[in-house]
Every structure is written in structure tokens, then in C-alpha cells.
PDB file of C-alpha atoms in Angstrom:
ATOM      1  CA  MET A  22     124.329 124.785  82.586  1.00  0.00           C
ATOM      2  CA  ALA A  23     122.066 126.745  84.945  1.00  0.00           C
ATOM      3  CA  GLN A  24     118.954 125.263  83.359  1.00  0.00           C
ATOM      4  CA  LEU A  25     120.280 121.747  83.948  1.00  0.00           C
ATOM      5  CA  TYR A  26     120.018 122.113  87.722  1.00  0.00           C
ATOM      6  CA  SER A  27     117.154 124.591  88.068  1.00  0.00           C
ATOM      7  CA  GLN A  28     113.978 124.319  90.108  1.00  0.00           C
ATOM      8  CA  GLN A  29     112.078 125.055  86.893  1.00  0.00           C
ATOM      9  CA  THR A  30     113.526 121.915  85.310  1.00  0.00           C
ATOM     10  CA  LEU A  31     112.262 119.785  88.196  1.00  0.00           C
ATOM     11  CA  HIS A  32     108.844 121.403  87.823  1.00  0.00           C
ATOM     12  CA  TYR A  33     108.811 120.731  84.074  1.00  0.00           C
ATOM     13  CA  LEU A  34     109.663 117.070  84.621  1.00  0.00           C
ATOM     14  CA  ASP A  35     107.060 116.615  87.353  1.00  0.00           C
ATOM     15  CA  ILE A  36     104.302 118.073  85.174  1.00  0.00           C
ATOM     16  CA  LEU A  37     105.441 116.028  82.184  1.00  0.00           C
ATOM     17  CA  LEU A  38     105.297 112.826  84.241  1.00  0.00           C
ATOM     18  CA  LYS A  39     101.921 113.833  85.662  1.00  0.00           C
ATOM     19  CA  HIS A  40     100.306 114.146  82.221  1.00  0.00           C
ATOM     20  CA  GLY A  41     102.380 111.602  80.335  1.00  0.00           C
ATOM     21  CA  ASN A  42     102.651 113.636  77.140  1.00  0.00           C
ATOM     22  CA  PHE A  43     104.209 116.886  75.988  1.00  0.00           C
ATOM     23  CA  THR A  44     101.049 118.563  74.709  1.00  0.00           C
ATOM     24  CA  LYS A  45      99.069 118.373  77.968  1.00  0.00           C
ATOM     25  CA  ALA A  46     102.124 119.182  80.071  1.00  0.00           C
ATOM     26  CA  ALA A  47     102.896 122.280  78.004  1.00  0.00           C
ATOM     27  CA  LYS A  48      99.306 123.472  78.382  1.00  0.00           C
ATOM     28  CA  ASP A  49      99.508 123.010  82.174  1.00  0.00           C
ATOM     29  CA  LEU A  50     102.836 124.874  82.264  1.00  0.00           C
ATOM     30  CA  TYR A  51     101.529 127.731  80.045  1.00  0.00           C
ATOM     31  CA  VAL A  52     104.370 127.216  77.565  1.00  0.00           C
ATOM     32  CA  SER A  53     104.319 126.014  73.980  1.00  0.00           C
ATOM     33  CA  GLN A  54     104.757 122.345  73.212  1.00  0.00           C
ATOM     34  CA  PRO A  55     107.868 122.997  71.046  1.00  0.00           C
ATOM     35  CA  HIS A  56     109.436 125.009  73.912  1.00  0.00           C
ATOM     36  CA  LEU A  57     108.926 122.146  76.376  1.00  0.00           C
ATOM     37  CA  THR A  58     110.206 119.564  73.885  1.00  0.00           C
ATOM     38  CA  GLN A  59     113.327 121.606  73.118  1.00  0.00           C
ATOM     39  CA  THR A  60     113.977 122.210  76.821  1.00  0.00           C
ATOM     40  CA  ILE A  61     114.017 118.455  77.523  1.00  0.00           C
ATOM     41  CA  LYS A  62     116.193 117.819  74.439  1.00  0.00           C
ATOM     42  CA  ARG A  63     118.727 120.452  75.576  1.00  0.00           C
ATOM     43  CA  ILE A  64     118.944 118.822  78.996  1.00  0.00           C
ATOM     44  CA  GLU A  65     119.456 115.400  77.399  1.00  0.00           C
ATOM     45  CA  THR A  66     122.230 116.844  75.212  1.00  0.00           C
ATOM     46  CA  GLU A  67     124.006 118.357  78.218  1.00  0.00           C
ATOM     47  CA  LEU A  68     123.647 115.158  80.234  1.00  0.00           C
ATOM     48  CA  GLY A  69     124.646 112.956  77.324  1.00  0.00           C
ATOM     49  CA  ALA A  70     121.742 110.591  78.006  1.00  0.00           C
ATOM     50  CA  LYS A  71     118.032 110.279  77.291  1.00  0.00           C
ATOM     51  CA  ILE A  72     115.900 111.064  80.345  1.00  0.00           C
ATOM     52  CA  ILE A  73     112.447 110.537  78.786  1.00  0.00           C
ATOM     53  CA  ASN A  74     111.327 107.262  77.234  1.00  0.00           C
ATOM     54  CA  ARG A  75     109.245 108.409  74.273  1.00  0.00           C
ATOM     55  CA  ASP A  76     108.476 104.867  73.105  1.00  0.00           C
ATOM     56  CA  VAL A  77     105.833 104.253  75.785  1.00  0.00           C
ATOM     57  CA  THR A  78     102.483 105.841  76.564  1.00  0.00           C
ATOM     58  CA  PRO A  79     102.270 107.608  78.920  1.00  0.00           C
ATOM     59  CA  LEU A  80     105.827 108.959  78.794  1.00  0.00           C
ATOM     60  CA  GLN A  81     108.156 107.698  81.490  1.00  0.00           C
ATOM     61  CA  LEU A  82     111.617 108.396  82.846  1.00  0.00           C
ATOM     62  CA  THR A  83     114.471 106.294  81.539  1.00  0.00           C
ATOM     63  CA  ALA A  84     116.904 104.751  84.039  1.00  0.00           C
ATOM     64  CA  ALA A  85     119.147 107.803  83.550  1.00  0.00           C
ATOM     65  CA  GLY A  86     116.108 110.032  83.915  1.00  0.00           C
ATOM     66  CA  LYS A  87     115.260 108.500  87.290  1.00  0.00           C
ATOM     67  CA  VAL A  88     118.793 109.212  88.515  1.00  0.00           C
ATOM     68  CA  TYR A  89     118.582 112.793  87.250  1.00  0.00           C
ATOM     69  CA  HIS A  90     115.110 113.359  88.733  1.00  0.00           C
ATOM     70  CA  GLN A  91     116.262 112.040  92.116  1.00  0.00           C
ATOM     71  CA  TYR A  92     119.276 114.349  91.939  1.00  0.00           C
ATOM     72  CA  LEU A  93     117.024 117.355  91.267  1.00  0.00           C
ATOM     73  CA  MET A  94     114.742 116.430  94.168  1.00  0.00           C
ATOM     74  CA  THR A  95     117.700 116.005  96.516  1.00  0.00           C
ATOM     75  CA  ALA A  96     119.178 119.324  95.422  1.00  0.00           C
ATOM     76  CA  GLU A  97     115.843 121.080  95.915  1.00  0.00           C
ATOM     77  CA  ASN A  98     115.412 119.550  99.389  1.00  0.00           C
ATOM     78  CA  ARG A  99     118.896 120.689 100.369  1.00  0.00           C
ATOM     79  CA  LYS A 100     118.184 124.171  99.061  1.00  0.00           C
ATOM     80  CA  GLU A 101     114.956 124.351 101.091  1.00  0.00           C
ATOM     81  CA  LYS A 102     116.697 123.105 104.227  1.00  0.00           C
ATOM     82  CA  PHE A 103     119.478 125.669 103.732  1.00  0.00           C
ATOM     83  CA  ARG A 104     116.901 128.432 103.277  1.00  0.00           C
ATOM     84  CA  GLN A 105     115.211 127.445 106.512  1.00  0.00           C
ATOM     85  CA  GLN A 106     118.509 127.330 108.417  1.00  0.00           C
ATOM     86  CA  LEU A 107     119.646 130.663 107.022  1.00  0.00           C
ATOM     87  CA  PHE A 108     116.345 132.336 107.919  1.00  0.00           C
ATOM     88  CA  GLN A 109     117.171 132.252 111.643  1.00  0.00           C
ATOM     89  CA  TYR A 110     120.276 134.399 110.981  1.00  0.00           C
ATOM     90  CA  THR A 111     118.812 136.773 108.412  1.00  0.00           C
ATOM     91  CA  ASN A 112     115.684 137.208 110.548  1.00  0.00           C
ATOM     92  CA  PRO A 113     116.938 136.589 114.105  1.00  0.00           C
ATOM     93  CA  ASP A 114     113.776 137.961 115.719  1.00  0.00           C
ATOM     94  CA  LYS A 115     111.394 135.916 113.581  1.00  0.00           C
ATOM     95  CA  LYS A 116     110.356 132.442 114.687  1.00  0.00           C
ATOM     96  CA  VAL A 117     109.145 130.096 111.926  1.00  0.00           C
ATOM     97  CA  ILE A 118     107.156 126.909 112.505  1.00  0.00           C
ATOM     98  CA  HIS A 119     106.936 124.490 109.607  1.00  0.00           C
ATOM     99  CA  ILE A 120     103.868 122.220 109.759  1.00  0.00           C
ATOM    100  CA  GLY A 121     103.368 119.132 107.598  1.00  0.00           C
ATOM    101  CA  ILE A 122      99.774 118.029 107.122  1.00  0.00           C
ATOM    102  CA  LEU A 123      97.488 116.419 104.544  1.00  0.00           C
ATOM    103  CA  SER A 124      95.411 119.214 102.982  1.00  0.00           C
ATOM    104  CA  SER A 125      92.018 117.601 103.676  1.00  0.00           C
ATOM    105  CA  LEU A 126      93.000 116.997 107.305  1.00  0.00           C
ATOM    106  CA  GLY A 127      94.342 120.534 107.619  1.00  0.00           C
ATOM    107  CA  SER A 128      91.026 122.018 106.509  1.00  0.00           C
ATOM    108  CA  PHE A 129      89.451 120.344 109.546  1.00  0.00           C
ATOM    109  CA  LEU A 130      92.104 120.407 112.298  1.00  0.00           C
ATOM    110  CA  LEU A 131      94.028 123.640 111.721  1.00  0.00           C
ATOM    111  CA  PRO A 132      91.056 126.002 112.251  1.00  0.00           C
ATOM    112  CA  LEU A 133      90.548 124.414 115.689  1.00  0.00           C
ATOM    113  CA  PHE A 134      93.763 125.868 117.108  1.00  0.00           C
ATOM    114  CA  LEU A 135      95.976 127.686 114.584  1.00  0.00           C
ATOM    115  CA  PRO A 136      94.089 131.038 114.330  1.00  0.00           C
ATOM    116  CA  GLU A 137      94.113 131.434 118.109  1.00  0.00           C
ATOM    117  CA  PHE A 138      97.815 130.600 118.255  1.00  0.00           C
ATOM    118  CA  MET A 139      98.585 133.105 115.492  1.00  0.00           C
ATOM    119  CA  ARG A 140      96.651 135.853 117.288  1.00  0.00           C
ATOM    120  CA  THR A 141      98.544 135.170 120.509  1.00  0.00           C
ATOM    121  CA  PHE A 142     101.941 135.007 118.778  1.00  0.00           C
ATOM    122  CA  PRO A 143     101.686 137.433 115.818  1.00  0.00           C
ATOM    123  CA  ASP A 144     105.470 137.505 115.327  1.00  0.00           C
ATOM    124  CA  VAL A 145     105.641 133.767 114.634  1.00  0.00           C
ATOM    125  CA  LYS A 146     105.550 132.843 110.953  1.00  0.00           C
ATOM    126  CA  ILE A 147     103.675 129.657 109.998  1.00  0.00           C
ATOM    127  CA  GLU A 148     104.593 127.699 106.883  1.00  0.00           C
ATOM    128  CA  LEU A 149     102.331 124.831 105.805  1.00  0.00           C
ATOM    129  CA  HIS A 150     103.644 121.809 103.921  1.00  0.00           C
ATOM    130  CA  GLU A 151     100.503 120.189 102.529  1.00  0.00           C
ATOM    131  CA  ALA A 152     101.453 116.757 101.252  1.00  0.00           C
ATOM    132  CA  LEU A 153     100.765 113.063 101.652  1.00  0.00           C
ATOM    133  CA  PRO A 154     101.646 111.622 105.097  1.00  0.00           C
ATOM    134  CA  GLU A 155     104.630 109.603 103.844  1.00  0.00           C
ATOM    135  CA  ILE A 156     106.138 112.748 102.292  1.00  0.00           C
ATOM    136  CA  ASN A 157     105.710 114.800 105.457  1.00  0.00           C
ATOM    137  CA  GLU A 158     107.082 111.981 107.593  1.00  0.00           C
ATOM    138  CA  ALA A 159     110.212 111.929 105.431  1.00  0.00           C
ATOM    139  CA  LYS A 160     110.453 115.721 105.688  1.00  0.00           C
ATOM    140  CA  ILE A 161     110.291 115.776 109.474  1.00  0.00           C
ATOM    141  CA  LEU A 162     112.919 113.039 109.759  1.00  0.00           C
ATOM    142  CA  ASN A 163     115.131 115.078 107.394  1.00  0.00           C
ATOM    143  CA  GLY A 164     114.676 118.233 109.456  1.00  0.00           C
ATOM    144  CA  GLN A 165     112.683 120.090 106.804  1.00  0.00           C
ATOM    145  CA  ILE A 166     109.585 120.592 108.974  1.00  0.00           C
ATOM    146  CA  ASP A 167     109.087 121.031 112.711  1.00  0.00           C
ATOM    147  CA  PHE A 168     105.774 119.239 113.285  1.00  0.00           C
ATOM    148  CA  PHE A 169     103.882 116.552 111.420  1.00  0.00           C
ATOM    149  CA  ILE A 170     100.108 116.365 112.022  1.00  0.00           C
ATOM    150  CA  GLY A 171      98.287 113.224 110.956  1.00  0.00           C
ATOM    151  CA  GLN A 172      95.951 110.451 111.943  1.00  0.00           C
ATOM    152  CA  ASN A 173      96.586 106.954 113.302  1.00  0.00           C
ATOM    153  CA  PRO A 174     100.162 107.225 114.650  1.00  0.00           C
ATOM    154  CA  GLU A 175     100.787 103.490 115.018  1.00  0.00           C
ATOM    155  CA  THR A 176     102.615 103.168 111.720  1.00  0.00           C
ATOM    156  CA  ILE A 177     104.910 106.201 111.856  1.00  0.00           C
ATOM    157  CA  SER A 178     108.601 106.140 112.759  1.00  0.00           C
ATOM    158  CA  PRO A 179     109.599 105.398 116.380  1.00  0.00           C
ATOM    159  CA  ASN A 180     111.993 108.341 116.043  1.00  0.00           C
ATOM    160  CA  LEU A 181     109.015 110.687 116.312  1.00  0.00           C
ATOM    161  CA  LYS A 182     107.465 111.791 119.592  1.00  0.00           C
ATOM    162  CA  LYS A 183     103.653 111.727 119.327  1.00  0.00           C
ATOM    163  CA  ILE A 184     100.845 113.547 121.141  1.00  0.00           C
ATOM    164  CA  HIS A 185      97.406 112.260 120.219  1.00  0.00           C
ATOM    165  CA  PHE A 186      93.716 112.968 120.821  1.00  0.00           C
ATOM    166  CA  GLY A 187      92.129 109.533 121.130  1.00  0.00           C
ATOM    167  CA  ASN A 188      89.762 107.630 118.872  1.00  0.00           C
ATOM    168  CA  HIS A 189      87.309 109.301 116.515  1.00  0.00           C
ATOM    169  CA  GLY A 190      85.042 107.846 113.882  1.00  0.00           C
ATOM    170  CA  TYR A 191      84.465 107.253 110.204  1.00  0.00           C
ATOM    171  CA  PHE A 192      81.287 107.519 108.148  1.00  0.00           C
ATOM    172  CA  ALA A 193      80.003 105.800 105.030  1.00  0.00           C
ATOM    173  CA  LEU A 194      78.302 107.718 102.246  1.00  0.00           C
ATOM    174  CA  ILE A 195      75.635 105.472 100.704  1.00  0.00           C
ATOM    175  CA  PRO A 196      74.216 106.726  97.377  1.00  0.00           C
ATOM    176  CA  LYS A 197      70.903 105.836  95.789  1.00  0.00           C
ATOM    177  CA  CYS A 198      72.483 103.170  93.574  1.00  0.00           C
ATOM    178  CA  SER A 199      73.379 101.103  96.648  1.00  0.00           C
ATOM    179  CA  THR A 200      71.105  98.283  97.836  1.00  0.00           C
ATOM    180  CA  LEU A 201      71.579  99.710 101.348  1.00  0.00           C
ATOM    181  CA  TYR A 202      70.151 103.130 100.465  1.00  0.00           C
ATOM    182  CA  GLN A 203      67.210 104.172 102.634  1.00  0.00           C
ATOM    183  CA  PRO A 204      65.007 106.850 101.047  1.00  0.00           C
ATOM    184  CA  SER A 205      63.491 109.775 102.892  1.00  0.00           C
ATOM    185  CA  GLN A 206      66.275 110.073 105.474  1.00  0.00           C
ATOM    186  CA  TYR A 207      69.742 111.596 105.589  1.00  0.00           C
ATOM    187  CA  ARG A 208      71.301 109.773 108.551  1.00  0.00           C
ATOM    188  CA  ILE A 209      70.869 106.015 108.967  1.00  0.00           C
ATOM    189  CA  PRO A 210      70.699 105.017 112.670  1.00  0.00           C
ATOM    190  CA  ASP A 211      73.900 103.570 114.118  1.00  0.00           C
ATOM    191  CA  GLN A 212      74.324  99.777 114.093  1.00  0.00           C
ATOM    192  CA  ASP A 213      71.600  99.296 111.462  1.00  0.00           C
ATOM    193  CA  ILE A 214      73.994  97.977 108.786  1.00  0.00           C
ATOM    194  CA  PRO A 215      76.449  95.093 109.343  1.00  0.00           C
ATOM    195  CA  LEU A 216      79.919  96.244 108.296  1.00  0.00           C
ATOM    196  CA  LYS A 217      80.467  92.998 106.384  1.00  0.00           C
ATOM    197  CA  THR A 218      77.398  93.783 104.280  1.00  0.00           C
ATOM    198  CA  LEU A 219      78.548  97.357 103.657  1.00  0.00           C
ATOM    199  CA  LEU A 220      81.989  96.237 102.452  1.00  0.00           C
ATOM    200  CA  LYS A 221      80.384  94.022  99.786  1.00  0.00           C
ATOM    201  CA  GLU A 222      78.891  97.091  98.069  1.00  0.00           C
ATOM    202  CA  PRO A 223      80.607  98.755  95.059  1.00  0.00           C
ATOM    203  CA  LEU A 224      83.318 100.869  96.748  1.00  0.00           C
ATOM    204  CA  ILE A 225      85.184 104.060  95.955  1.00  0.00           C
ATOM    205  CA  LEU A 226      88.293 104.068  98.160  1.00  0.00           C
ATOM    206  CA  THR A 227      91.379 106.142  98.756  1.00  0.00           C
ATOM    207  CA  LYS A 228      94.522 104.441  97.515  1.00  0.00           C
ATOM    208  CA  ARG A 229      96.694 102.159  99.629  1.00  0.00           C
ATOM    209  CA  GLY A 230      98.799 104.035 102.169  1.00  0.00           C
ATOM    210  CA  SER A 231      95.991 106.181 103.576  1.00  0.00           C
ATOM    211  CA  ALA A 232      94.862 105.633 107.173  1.00  0.00           C
ATOM    212  CA  ILE A 233      91.347 104.517 106.263  1.00  0.00           C
ATOM    213  CA  ARG A 234      92.525 102.214 103.450  1.00  0.00           C
ATOM    214  CA  ARG A 235      94.870 100.310 105.770  1.00  0.00           C
ATOM    215  CA  GLN A 236      91.967  99.589 108.118  1.00  0.00           C
ATOM    216  CA  VAL A 237      89.562  98.710 105.312  1.00  0.00           C
ATOM    217  CA  ASP A 238      92.080  96.283 103.776  1.00  0.00           C
ATOM    218  CA  TYR A 239      92.492  94.620 107.181  1.00  0.00           C
ATOM    219  CA  LEU A 240      88.719  94.171 107.520  1.00  0.00           C
ATOM    220  CA  LEU A 241      88.402  92.830 103.974  1.00  0.00           C
ATOM    221  CA  GLN A 242      90.968  90.170 104.863  1.00  0.00           C
ATOM    222  CA  LYS A 243      89.342  89.487 108.226  1.00  0.00           C
ATOM    223  CA  TYR A 244      85.913  88.901 106.684  1.00  0.00           C
ATOM    224  CA  LYS A 245      87.395  87.155 103.609  1.00  0.00           C
ATOM    225  CA  ILE A 246      85.648  89.590 101.258  1.00  0.00           C
ATOM    226  CA  GLN A 247      86.634  89.985  97.625  1.00  0.00           C
ATOM    227  CA  PRO A 248      85.816  93.708  97.302  1.00  0.00           C
ATOM    228  CA  ASN A 249      84.183  95.384  94.342  1.00  0.00           C
ATOM    229  CA  ILE A 250      86.393  98.493  94.186  1.00  0.00           C
ATOM    230  CA  VAL A 251      85.078 100.550  91.282  1.00  0.00           C
ATOM    231  CA  LEU A 252      87.602 103.372  91.684  1.00  0.00           C
ATOM    232  CA  GLU A 253      90.639 104.416  93.744  1.00  0.00           C
ATOM    233  CA  THR A 254      91.762 108.015  94.260  1.00  0.00           C
ATOM    234  CA  ASN A 255      94.332 110.017  96.238  1.00  0.00           C
ATOM    235  CA  ASN A 256      91.753 112.711  96.942  1.00  0.00           C
ATOM    236  CA  ILE A 257      88.989 111.975  99.470  1.00  0.00           C
ATOM    237  CA  TYR A 258      86.905 114.846  98.090  1.00  0.00           C
ATOM    238  CA  THR A 259      86.975 113.167  94.681  1.00  0.00           C
ATOM    239  CA  ALA A 260      85.717 109.959  96.294  1.00  0.00           C
ATOM    240  CA  ILE A 261      82.935 111.801  98.142  1.00  0.00           C
ATOM    241  CA  ASN A 262      81.760 113.767  95.117  1.00  0.00           C
ATOM    242  CA  LEU A 263      81.708 110.672  92.922  1.00  0.00           C
ATOM    243  CA  SER A 264      79.789 108.773  95.590  1.00  0.00           C
ATOM    244  CA  ARG A 265      77.254 111.572  95.883  1.00  0.00           C
ATOM    245  CA  GLU A 266      76.723 111.290  92.133  1.00  0.00           C
ATOM    246  CA  ASN A 267      75.814 107.609  92.424  1.00  0.00           C
ATOM    247  CA  ALA A 268      79.160 105.970  91.550  1.00  0.00           C
ATOM    248  CA  GLY A 269      79.429 103.784  94.666  1.00  0.00           C
ATOM    249  CA  VAL A 270      79.798 103.736  98.456  1.00  0.00           C
ATOM    250  CA  THR A 271      82.743 105.583 100.001  1.00  0.00           C
ATOM    251  CA  LEU A 272      84.163 105.889 103.511  1.00  0.00           C
ATOM    252  CA  PHE A 273      85.434 109.138 105.004  1.00  0.00           C
ATOM    253  CA  ALA A 274      86.716 110.524 108.289  1.00  0.00           C
ATOM    254  CA  GLU A 275      84.585 112.748 110.478  1.00  0.00           C
ATOM    255  CA  SER A 276      87.048 115.530 109.673  1.00  0.00           C
ATOM    256  CA  ILE A 277      85.327 115.779 106.276  1.00  0.00           C
ATOM    257  CA  LYS A 278      82.052 117.669 106.454  1.00  0.00           C
ATOM    258  CA  VAL A 279      79.465 116.366 103.980  1.00  0.00           C
ATOM    259  CA  VAL A 280      76.456 118.661 103.700  1.00  0.00           C
ATOM    260  CA  ASP A 281      73.061 117.413 102.541  1.00  0.00           C
ATOM    261  CA  GLN A 282      72.300 119.312  99.333  1.00  0.00           C
ATOM    262  CA  HIS A 283      69.023 117.500  98.715  1.00  0.00           C
ATOM    263  CA  GLN A 284      70.811 114.730  96.868  1.00  0.00           C
ATOM    264  CA  ALA A 285      69.823 111.094  97.215  1.00  0.00           C
ATOM    265  CA  PHE A 286      72.359 109.633  99.636  1.00  0.00           C
ATOM    266  CA  ASN A 287      72.621 108.466 103.261  1.00  0.00           C
ATOM    267  CA  ILE A 288      75.274 109.025 105.906  1.00  0.00           C
ATOM    268  CA  TYR A 289      76.016 106.116 108.212  1.00  0.00           C
ATOM    269  CA  LYS A 290      78.406 106.130 111.198  1.00  0.00           C
ATOM    270  CA  LEU A 291      80.697 103.108 111.250  1.00  0.00           C
ATOM    271  CA  PRO A 292      81.377 101.140 114.464  1.00  0.00           C
ATOM    272  CA  LEU A 293      84.174 102.823 116.412  1.00  0.00           C
ATOM    273  CA  SER A 294      85.379  99.443 117.637  1.00  0.00           C
ATOM    274  CA  LEU A 295      86.170  98.361 114.075  1.00  0.00           C
ATOM    275  CA  LEU A 296      87.122 101.569 112.277  1.00  0.00           C
ATOM    276  CA  SER A 297      88.612 104.577 114.043  1.00  0.00           C
ATOM    277  CA  LEU A 298      91.223 107.274 113.689  1.00  0.00           C
ATOM    278  CA  ASP A 299      93.443 109.038 116.180  1.00  0.00           C
ATOM    279  CA  TYR A 300      94.621 112.562 115.353  1.00  0.00           C
ATOM    280  CA  PHE A 301      98.206 113.275 116.412  1.00  0.00           C
ATOM    281  CA  ILE A 302     101.016 115.781 116.257  1.00  0.00           C
ATOM    282  CA  SER A 303     104.606 114.576 116.171  1.00  0.00           C
ATOM    283  CA  TYR A 304     108.142 115.923 116.208  1.00  0.00           C
ATOM    284  CA  ASP A 305     111.630 114.463 116.003  1.00  0.00           C
ATOM    285  CA  THR A 306     112.788 113.005 119.313  1.00  0.00           C
ATOM    286  CA  LYS A 307     116.099 114.840 118.792  1.00  0.00           C
ATOM    287  CA  LYS A 308     114.347 118.206 118.487  1.00  0.00           C
ATOM    288  CA  ILE A 309     114.890 120.582 121.405  1.00  0.00           C
ATOM    289  CA  LEU A 310     111.613 122.397 121.956  1.00  0.00           C
ATOM    290  CA  ASP A 311     111.793 126.114 122.734  1.00  0.00           C
ATOM    291  CA  PRO A 312     109.002 127.897 124.686  1.00  0.00           C
ATOM    292  CA  ILE A 313     107.131 128.803 121.479  1.00  0.00           C
ATOM    293  CA  ASP A 314     107.216 125.172 120.328  1.00  0.00           C
ATOM    294  CA  GLN A 315     105.819 124.127 123.701  1.00  0.00           C
ATOM    295  CA  GLU A 316     103.020 126.675 123.387  1.00  0.00           C
ATOM    296  CA  PHE A 317     102.226 125.412 119.904  1.00  0.00           C
ATOM    297  CA  LEU A 318     101.832 121.872 121.230  1.00  0.00           C
ATOM    298  CA  THR A 319      99.630 123.140 124.051  1.00  0.00           C
ATOM    299  CA  TYR A 320      97.288 124.875 121.613  1.00  0.00           C
ATOM    300  CA  PHE A 321      97.076 121.671 119.561  1.00  0.00           C
ATOM    301  CA  GLU A 322      96.238 119.629 122.651  1.00  0.00           C
ATOM    302  CA  LYS A 323      93.530 122.094 123.674  1.00  0.00           C
ATOM    303  CA  ALA A 324      91.889 121.612 120.287  1.00  0.00           C
ATOM    304  CA  SER A 325      90.938 118.063 121.288  1.00  0.00           C
ATOM    305  CA  ALA A 326      88.252 119.474 123.596  1.00  0.00           C
ATOM    306  CA  LYS A 327      86.568 121.090 120.577  1.00  0.00           C
ATOM    307  CA  LEU A 328      86.119 117.711 118.929  1.00  0.00           C
ATOM    308  CA  GLY A 329      83.942 116.467 121.777  1.00  0.00           C
TER     309      GLY A 329
END
């Protein structure tokens, strides 16, 4: 029965759902395809119900499978929360700060303040939870993380206290295939391109739910534009790299550094009045901040000066 409730089982299911078939999932898991198939069959036998619908492509969870998967996720979340709570007793002199942040945003914001904080407080352990904003928001409301760092705080829960930097900008990457491409220059002067014109170009966008996508969708509705979205992705770096290779125009936050590698594309700064982001750090309003927590917030606030 141990296998039925194990963390490994949850991992197997997640990878299987990611790839949609046993062969690719087994390769990703570094196990044989028969081993993975038999593992799922044993679980189904113990549960007395099918958890994988094998009649569709890609493979999907059955109704029973969804219940079982949710149970595994809940059990794993409880285990992680218990581990965090127990840590303060097994390591009474060790302070741990759990930070939730999107990985691409973390690569930009964390170096602005975290190394200095860690040098000043070497006994404080930092644990990063790099996930999508909606996942980290759920984690902080469930007490699994201490601070949630993101951008554009308007849509997050009112149960979170927010400290923010103020507005910062977005850029467009315009490849050679675009009618707006201007040869022989890297940066197009500000205000040279009407935003309405830009949004009519073939677009590579992050999927709905991201900060930039919410604003872009609003502008598409405002200007009554039927967009030509050639591709959607969860990964902004995927969007940027595809755009650089002539797949379409993409939009990205200034937190993403795009270096000119002698490729044929332009960078264009979008109007701050129409598209902007506001970096923030948040914590549960019920959280009682200790002196180290207060110092952590202070270091984050000081980082705003480095953004200019």
C-alpha cells in the first residue's frame, strides 16, 4: 500500500499527463515502459478503479483518476507544510524564509537584493518555490510559503499585504519577418510605432493568466482587434527565442534581458501609459512578522532603487 500514497506515484502521474503516453513518460522518468505501465496497473488494482483513460490521445485522467490525483497533491502539500512546521523545532536556531516567485522574474529581481541579504544573515536559510503566480498565491494563502513576489498586484487576493515598486515597462521584439522591422538598427525610437499597428502583427504571446497577457487582451478588446496569435507558451524565453528566429512579434517585461547577437530583430519600448508592470512582494495579512522578516522586506524595498 505504500506505493499507493507515495510522492513517487504523484511524480509518475504528473510526468505521464505531461507527455500523454507511456513511452515518452518512461523515457523522461528513466524507467522502462513496462515498469511504468505495471506501476499504474497495480495502483488501479489497489484502488479498484481505472485512473488513466487509455482510449484517448493524449492519455488523460478518468474521473476516479482526478479524485486520486487531487488526493495525492493534497497529501503532498500537507506533508510539506508539516515538514516546514517541524523544522522550527528540530532546528530551533535556524530561520527559514520560503519565497514564491516565477522563475523568469526571479532571475531578474532576486539578484538585486537576495545575495546581500544572505551575506548579512548567513544563518537564515532561503527556500525558493519557483512556480506560476496562481500556484504561489495558493501556497501563501495555505501557509506553505512566507512571501510571494510577483508583478501587477491588482488581481491578487485582498488577504495579502503588498509592498510594490511602481510602474515599469514592457518591450516588443520585432523580427525581420514583421512589416514593422527596421533594418540597420537594434532599438527603434520610442513612440515611432502605434500600439494598435503593432498588435495587428503575427504575435507570439504567453498564455492567459500571465500579467502581460491580461493587459494585451484588454487592449485587443479596446481597439477591437482580431489578433493573429501564431503561438502561445507558458515560457517567456520560448516566446523570445522563437521571435528572434523570425516566428512573429512578442512582448516581454524589462526584467528579461535580450542581448543583440547580430540577429535581425528590433527592440521597441511600449508606451508606459498603456502597458506597464508593478513588481511587488506580498505576505498573508495574518502573518506576524519577526525582525528577520522585516529586514527581508527592507532589502526588497531597497532593490527598487537599483531599477532606476
